[in-house]
């Protein structure tokens, strides 16, 4: 369990996929976030006092659930075998999408956000941070052109059944879903029907009462995948 800003920073620095250069970019992102938050309410003001724990590491912890095969595909462990695509739904202020883009610049990160001011912020932040493989889709998810991806994340985007209805078209049987769901994770998973899946709940490293739904989806029940 990670508690406090110092512990959050220490945890991030110890990860194999982190580096001093990436920490510097995260610090730049935080500075930009604080500045932009004066113009639009990206995150609650109180959460900025715990930004490393509440937003940065809360996002970065998703990388601990990325399968080895995905890291290998991106070349993080050996010779690259292809482009890893990470789709983040309802990115909002940039969490987890911008954090993943900073920490994994070898990934193609696709950030979906429909609110115009948030879209402008995401595009400006990605440009300032030099995130060449980060793409912002400034439209409703229903209007985003379909493409299959390796990872789908969504932080407080929609209830699980609706989320799957809207985004299963981007998934294959090997796509990893990483869905921070707070205190509702276990209940949402228990109540999920109509899908063939291998989901389970992992405990959040930043909140003992929060869960992350992790796993894969083979398709709707009664339909061929």
mmCIF file of C-alpha atoms in Angstrom, residues 6-210:
data_model
loop_
_atom_site.group_PDB
_atom_site.id
_atom_site.type_symbol
_atom_site.label_atom_id
_atom_site.label_comp_id
_atom_site.label_asym_id
_atom_site.label_seq_id
_atom_site.Cartn_x
_atom_site.Cartn_y
_atom_site.Cartn_z
ATOM 1 C CA UNK A 6 7.131 10.703 -0.865
ATOM 2 C CA UNK A 7 6.152 7.038 -0.935
ATOM 3 C CA UNK A 8 4.373 7.508 -4.265
ATOM 4 C CA UNK A 9 7.415 9.135 -5.843
ATOM 5 C CA UNK A 10 9.731 6.456 -4.435
ATOM 6 C CA UNK A 11 7.505 3.685 -5.798
ATOM 7 C CA UNK A 12 7.469 5.204 -9.277
ATOM 8 C CA UNK A 13 11.235 5.700 -9.374
ATOM 9 C CA UNK A 14 11.774 2.024 -8.529
ATOM 10 C CA UNK A 15 9.788 0.691 -11.498
ATOM 11 C CA UNK A 16 11.759 -0.839 -14.359
ATOM 12 C CA UNK A 17 9.823 1.191 -16.938
ATOM 13 C CA UNK A 18 10.617 4.515 -15.244
ATOM 14 C CA UNK A 19 13.692 6.749 -15.601
ATOM 15 C CA UNK A 20 14.989 10.150 -14.514
ATOM 16 C CA UNK A 21 13.953 11.606 -17.867
ATOM 17 C CA UNK A 22 10.398 10.316 -17.451
ATOM 18 C CA UNK A 23 10.194 11.651 -13.888
ATOM 19 C CA UNK A 24 11.189 15.073 -15.228
ATOM 20 C CA UNK A 25 8.351 14.897 -17.773
ATOM 21 C CA UNK A 26 5.897 13.866 -15.066
ATOM 22 C CA UNK A 27 6.994 16.898 -13.026
ATOM 23 C CA UNK A 28 6.433 19.059 -16.113
ATOM 24 C CA UNK A 29 2.962 17.542 -16.520
ATOM 25 C CA UNK A 30 2.141 18.302 -12.886
ATOM 26 C CA UNK A 31 3.249 21.929 -13.291
ATOM 27 C CA UNK A 32 1.093 22.278 -16.404
ATOM 28 C CA UNK A 33 -1.850 20.642 -14.620
ATOM 29 C CA UNK A 34 -1.626 23.066 -11.696
ATOM 30 C CA UNK A 35 -1.539 26.020 -14.079
ATOM 31 C CA UNK A 36 -4.421 24.790 -16.246
ATOM 32 C CA UNK A 37 -6.495 23.956 -13.191
ATOM 33 C CA UNK A 38 -6.678 27.694 -12.489
ATOM 34 C CA UNK A 39 -8.497 28.111 -15.813
ATOM 35 C CA UNK A 40 -10.689 25.022 -15.835
ATOM 36 C CA UNK A 41 -11.585 22.496 -13.172
ATOM 37 C CA UNK A 42 -9.564 19.518 -14.438
ATOM 38 C CA UNK A 43 -9.202 17.932 -10.995
ATOM 39 C CA UNK A 44 -10.351 18.927 -7.529
ATOM 40 C CA UNK A 45 -8.108 21.533 -5.917
ATOM 41 C CA UNK A 46 -7.657 19.376 -2.842
ATOM 42 C CA UNK A 47 -6.316 16.466 -4.876
ATOM 43 C CA UNK A 48 -3.416 18.617 -6.110
ATOM 44 C CA UNK A 49 -1.922 18.415 -2.621
ATOM 45 C CA UNK A 50 -1.653 14.658 -3.208
ATOM 46 C CA UNK A 51 -1.085 14.715 -6.969
ATOM 47 C CA UNK A 52 1.620 12.013 -7.054
ATOM 48 C CA UNK A 53 -0.489 9.582 -5.042
ATOM 49 C CA UNK A 54 -3.987 10.462 -6.302
ATOM 50 C CA UNK A 55 -3.286 10.981 -9.998
ATOM 51 C CA UNK A 56 0.228 9.986 -11.104
ATOM 52 C CA UNK A 57 0.806 6.688 -9.313
ATOM 53 C CA UNK A 58 -2.899 5.886 -9.313
ATOM 54 C CA UNK A 59 -2.533 5.924 -13.121
ATOM 55 C CA UNK A 60 0.948 4.374 -13.346
ATOM 56 C CA UNK A 61 -0.020 1.336 -11.263
ATOM 57 C CA UNK A 62 -2.026 0.065 -14.238
ATOM 58 C CA UNK A 63 1.281 -0.785 -15.915
ATOM 59 C CA UNK A 64 1.910 -3.474 -13.286
ATOM 60 C CA UNK A 65 -1.017 -5.414 -14.795
ATOM 61 C CA UNK A 66 0.169 -5.262 -18.413
ATOM 62 C CA UNK A 67 1.026 -8.822 -19.537
ATOM 63 C CA UNK A 68 4.604 -9.751 -20.356
ATOM 64 C CA UNK A 69 3.552 -10.501 -23.945
ATOM 65 C CA UNK A 70 2.498 -6.880 -24.412
ATOM 66 C CA UNK A 71 5.799 -5.543 -23.085
ATOM 67 C CA UNK A 72 7.629 -7.942 -25.400
ATOM 68 C CA UNK A 73 5.585 -6.775 -28.376
ATOM 69 C CA UNK A 74 6.602 -3.178 -27.666
ATOM 70 C CA UNK A 75 10.253 -4.150 -27.382
ATOM 71 C CA UNK A 76 10.501 -3.133 -23.743
ATOM 72 C CA UNK A 77 12.033 -6.503 -22.853
ATOM 73 C CA UNK A 78 13.737 -7.446 -26.119
ATOM 74 C CA UNK A 79 13.503 -6.697 -29.833
ATOM 75 C CA UNK A 80 10.215 -4.958 -30.740
ATOM 76 C CA UNK A 81 7.674 -7.107 -32.575
ATOM 77 C CA UNK A 82 5.076 -4.455 -33.313
ATOM 78 C CA UNK A 83 3.275 -1.368 -32.066
ATOM 79 C CA UNK A 84 1.351 -1.613 -28.809
ATOM 80 C CA UNK A 85 -1.863 0.415 -28.907
ATOM 81 C CA UNK A 86 -3.334 1.683 -25.630
ATOM 82 C CA UNK A 87 -6.847 3.139 -25.755
ATOM 83 C CA UNK A 88 -7.871 5.356 -22.830
ATOM 84 C CA UNK A 89 -11.580 6.167 -22.640
ATOM 85 C CA UNK A 90 -12.860 9.430 -21.195
ATOM 86 C CA UNK A 91 -9.346 10.689 -20.504
ATOM 87 C CA UNK A 92 -10.527 13.981 -19.014
ATOM 88 C CA UNK A 93 -7.596 15.678 -17.279
ATOM 89 C CA UNK A 94 -5.215 13.076 -18.695
ATOM 90 C CA UNK A 95 -5.415 10.218 -16.229
ATOM 91 C CA UNK A 96 -4.341 7.611 -16.871
ATOM 92 C CA UNK A 97 -3.745 8.378 -20.563
ATOM 93 C CA UNK A 98 -1.110 11.140 -20.388
ATOM 94 C CA UNK A 99 0.778 9.350 -17.611
ATOM 95 C CA UNK A 100 0.917 6.142 -19.667
ATOM 96 C CA UNK A 101 2.076 8.126 -22.712
ATOM 97 C CA UNK A 102 4.931 9.647 -20.697
ATOM 98 C CA UNK A 103 6.026 6.410 -19.058
ATOM 99 C CA UNK A 104 5.659 4.266 -22.204
ATOM 100 C CA UNK A 105 6.599 6.452 -25.181
ATOM 101 C CA UNK A 106 7.021 3.280 -27.252
ATOM 102 C CA UNK A 107 3.258 2.691 -26.986
ATOM 103 C CA UNK A 108 0.761 4.357 -29.310
ATOM 104 C CA UNK A 109 -1.633 5.937 -26.833
ATOM 105 C CA UNK A 110 -5.085 6.997 -28.004
ATOM 106 C CA UNK A 111 -6.935 9.374 -25.687
ATOM 107 C CA UNK A 112 -10.689 9.671 -26.178
ATOM 108 C CA UNK A 113 -12.328 12.793 -24.777
ATOM 109 C CA UNK A 114 -15.395 14.643 -26.074
ATOM 110 C CA UNK A 115 -15.292 17.888 -24.038
ATOM 111 C CA UNK A 116 -13.720 20.649 -26.135
ATOM 112 C CA UNK A 117 -11.720 22.379 -23.378
ATOM 113 C CA UNK A 118 -10.343 19.059 -22.147
ATOM 114 C CA UNK A 119 -9.404 18.121 -25.708
ATOM 115 C CA UNK A 120 -7.493 21.384 -26.097
ATOM 116 C CA UNK A 121 -5.674 20.734 -22.821
ATOM 117 C CA UNK A 122 -4.756 17.159 -23.761
ATOM 118 C CA UNK A 123 -3.436 18.189 -27.172
ATOM 119 C CA UNK A 124 -1.399 21.038 -25.696
ATOM 120 C CA UNK A 125 0.021 18.860 -22.924
ATOM 121 C CA UNK A 126 0.951 16.070 -25.332
ATOM 122 C CA UNK A 127 2.670 18.567 -27.624
ATOM 123 C CA UNK A 128 4.588 20.278 -24.831
ATOM 124 C CA UNK A 129 5.762 16.924 -23.459
ATOM 125 C CA UNK A 130 6.893 15.707 -26.866
ATOM 126 C CA UNK A 131 4.566 12.700 -26.860
ATOM 127 C CA UNK A 132 4.819 11.934 -30.563
ATOM 128 C CA UNK A 133 2.861 8.666 -30.342
ATOM 129 C CA UNK A 134 0.019 10.137 -28.307
ATOM 130 C CA UNK A 135 -3.167 10.837 -30.295
ATOM 131 C CA UNK A 136 -6.209 12.674 -28.985
ATOM 132 C CA UNK A 137 -9.614 11.695 -30.394
ATOM 133 C CA UNK A 138 -11.737 14.735 -29.614
ATOM 134 C CA UNK A 139 -15.163 13.195 -30.071
ATOM 135 C CA UNK A 140 -17.679 10.897 -28.459
ATOM 136 C CA UNK A 141 -16.551 7.284 -28.319
ATOM 137 C CA UNK A 142 -19.399 6.216 -30.608
ATOM 138 C CA UNK A 143 -17.855 8.364 -33.372
ATOM 139 C CA UNK A 144 -14.285 7.094 -33.024
ATOM 140 C CA UNK A 145 -13.248 4.885 -35.925
ATOM 141 C CA UNK A 146 -12.907 1.268 -34.859
ATOM 142 C CA UNK A 147 -9.476 -0.306 -34.549
ATOM 143 C CA UNK A 148 -8.270 -3.153 -32.379
ATOM 144 C CA UNK A 149 -5.942 -2.309 -29.515
ATOM 145 C CA UNK A 150 -3.781 -4.147 -26.995
ATOM 146 C CA UNK A 151 -4.940 -2.357 -23.832
ATOM 147 C CA UNK A 152 -8.135 -0.518 -22.925
ATOM 148 C CA UNK A 153 -8.280 1.657 -19.832
ATOM 149 C CA UNK A 154 -11.080 3.760 -18.409
ATOM 150 C CA UNK A 155 -11.117 5.709 -15.160
ATOM 151 C CA UNK A 156 -14.643 6.607 -14.026
ATOM 152 C CA UNK A 157 -15.916 6.537 -17.621
ATOM 153 C CA UNK A 158 -19.133 4.503 -17.414
ATOM 154 C CA UNK A 159 -20.716 1.567 -15.570
ATOM 155 C CA UNK A 160 -19.186 -1.726 -16.669
ATOM 156 C CA UNK A 161 -22.076 -2.988 -18.885
ATOM 157 C CA UNK A 162 -22.294 0.314 -20.789
ATOM 158 C CA UNK A 163 -18.509 0.525 -21.054
ATOM 159 C CA UNK A 164 -18.372 -2.899 -22.691
ATOM 160 C CA UNK A 165 -21.281 -2.093 -24.999
ATOM 161 C CA UNK A 166 -19.492 1.034 -26.230
ATOM 162 C CA UNK A 167 -15.950 -0.239 -26.499
ATOM 163 C CA UNK A 168 -15.914 -4.001 -27.121
ATOM 164 C CA UNK A 169 -15.464 -3.278 -30.836
ATOM 165 C CA UNK A 170 -11.891 -2.162 -30.067
ATOM 166 C CA UNK A 171 -11.089 -5.405 -28.279
ATOM 167 C CA UNK A 172 -9.888 -8.857 -29.267
ATOM 168 C CA UNK A 173 -9.778 -11.922 -27.059
ATOM 169 C CA UNK A 174 -6.228 -10.933 -26.037
ATOM 170 C CA UNK A 175 -6.858 -7.245 -25.321
ATOM 171 C CA UNK A 176 -6.141 -6.392 -21.682
ATOM 172 C CA UNK A 177 -8.796 -4.302 -19.948
ATOM 173 C CA UNK A 178 -7.642 -2.144 -17.001
ATOM 174 C CA UNK A 179 -10.599 -0.449 -15.340
ATOM 175 C CA UNK A 180 -10.149 1.465 -12.065
ATOM 176 C CA UNK A 181 -13.573 1.303 -10.458
ATOM 177 C CA UNK A 182 -13.109 2.558 -6.938
ATOM 178 C CA UNK A 183 -15.272 0.917 -4.305
ATOM 179 C CA UNK A 184 -17.766 -0.395 -6.859
ATOM 180 C CA UNK A 185 -15.337 -2.740 -8.635
ATOM 181 C CA UNK A 186 -16.360 -6.020 -7.016
ATOM 182 C CA UNK A 187 -20.080 -5.235 -7.144
ATOM 183 C CA UNK A 188 -19.979 -4.187 -10.810
ATOM 184 C CA UNK A 189 -18.165 -7.389 -11.701
ATOM 185 C CA UNK A 190 -20.606 -9.566 -9.724
ATOM 186 C CA UNK A 191 -23.538 -7.964 -11.518
ATOM 187 C CA UNK A 192 -22.063 -8.220 -15.017
ATOM 188 C CA UNK A 193 -24.041 -10.547 -17.288
ATOM 189 C CA UNK A 194 -24.152 -11.324 -20.980
ATOM 190 C CA UNK A 195 -20.389 -11.356 -21.606
ATOM 191 C CA UNK A 196 -17.775 -14.106 -21.832
ATOM 192 C CA UNK A 197 -14.882 -12.672 -19.875
ATOM 193 C CA UNK A 198 -11.926 -13.464 -17.647
ATOM 194 C CA UNK A 199 -12.166 -10.471 -15.334
ATOM 195 C CA UNK A 200 -10.995 -10.275 -11.748
ATOM 196 C CA UNK A 201 -10.476 -7.456 -9.243
ATOM 197 C CA UNK A 202 -7.043 -6.257 -8.149
ATOM 198 C CA UNK A 203 -6.614 -4.003 -5.106
ATOM 199 C CA UNK A 204 -5.492 -0.454 -5.805
ATOM 200 C CA UNK A 205 -2.030 0.440 -4.513
ATOM 201 C CA UNK A 206 -3.172 3.956 -3.624
ATOM 202 C CA UNK A 207 -6.535 3.315 -1.944
ATOM 203 C CA UNK A 208 -7.228 0.230 0.207
ATOM 204 C CA UNK A 209 -10.955 0.431 -0.539
ATOM 205 C CA UNK A 210 -10.628 0.749 -4.323
#
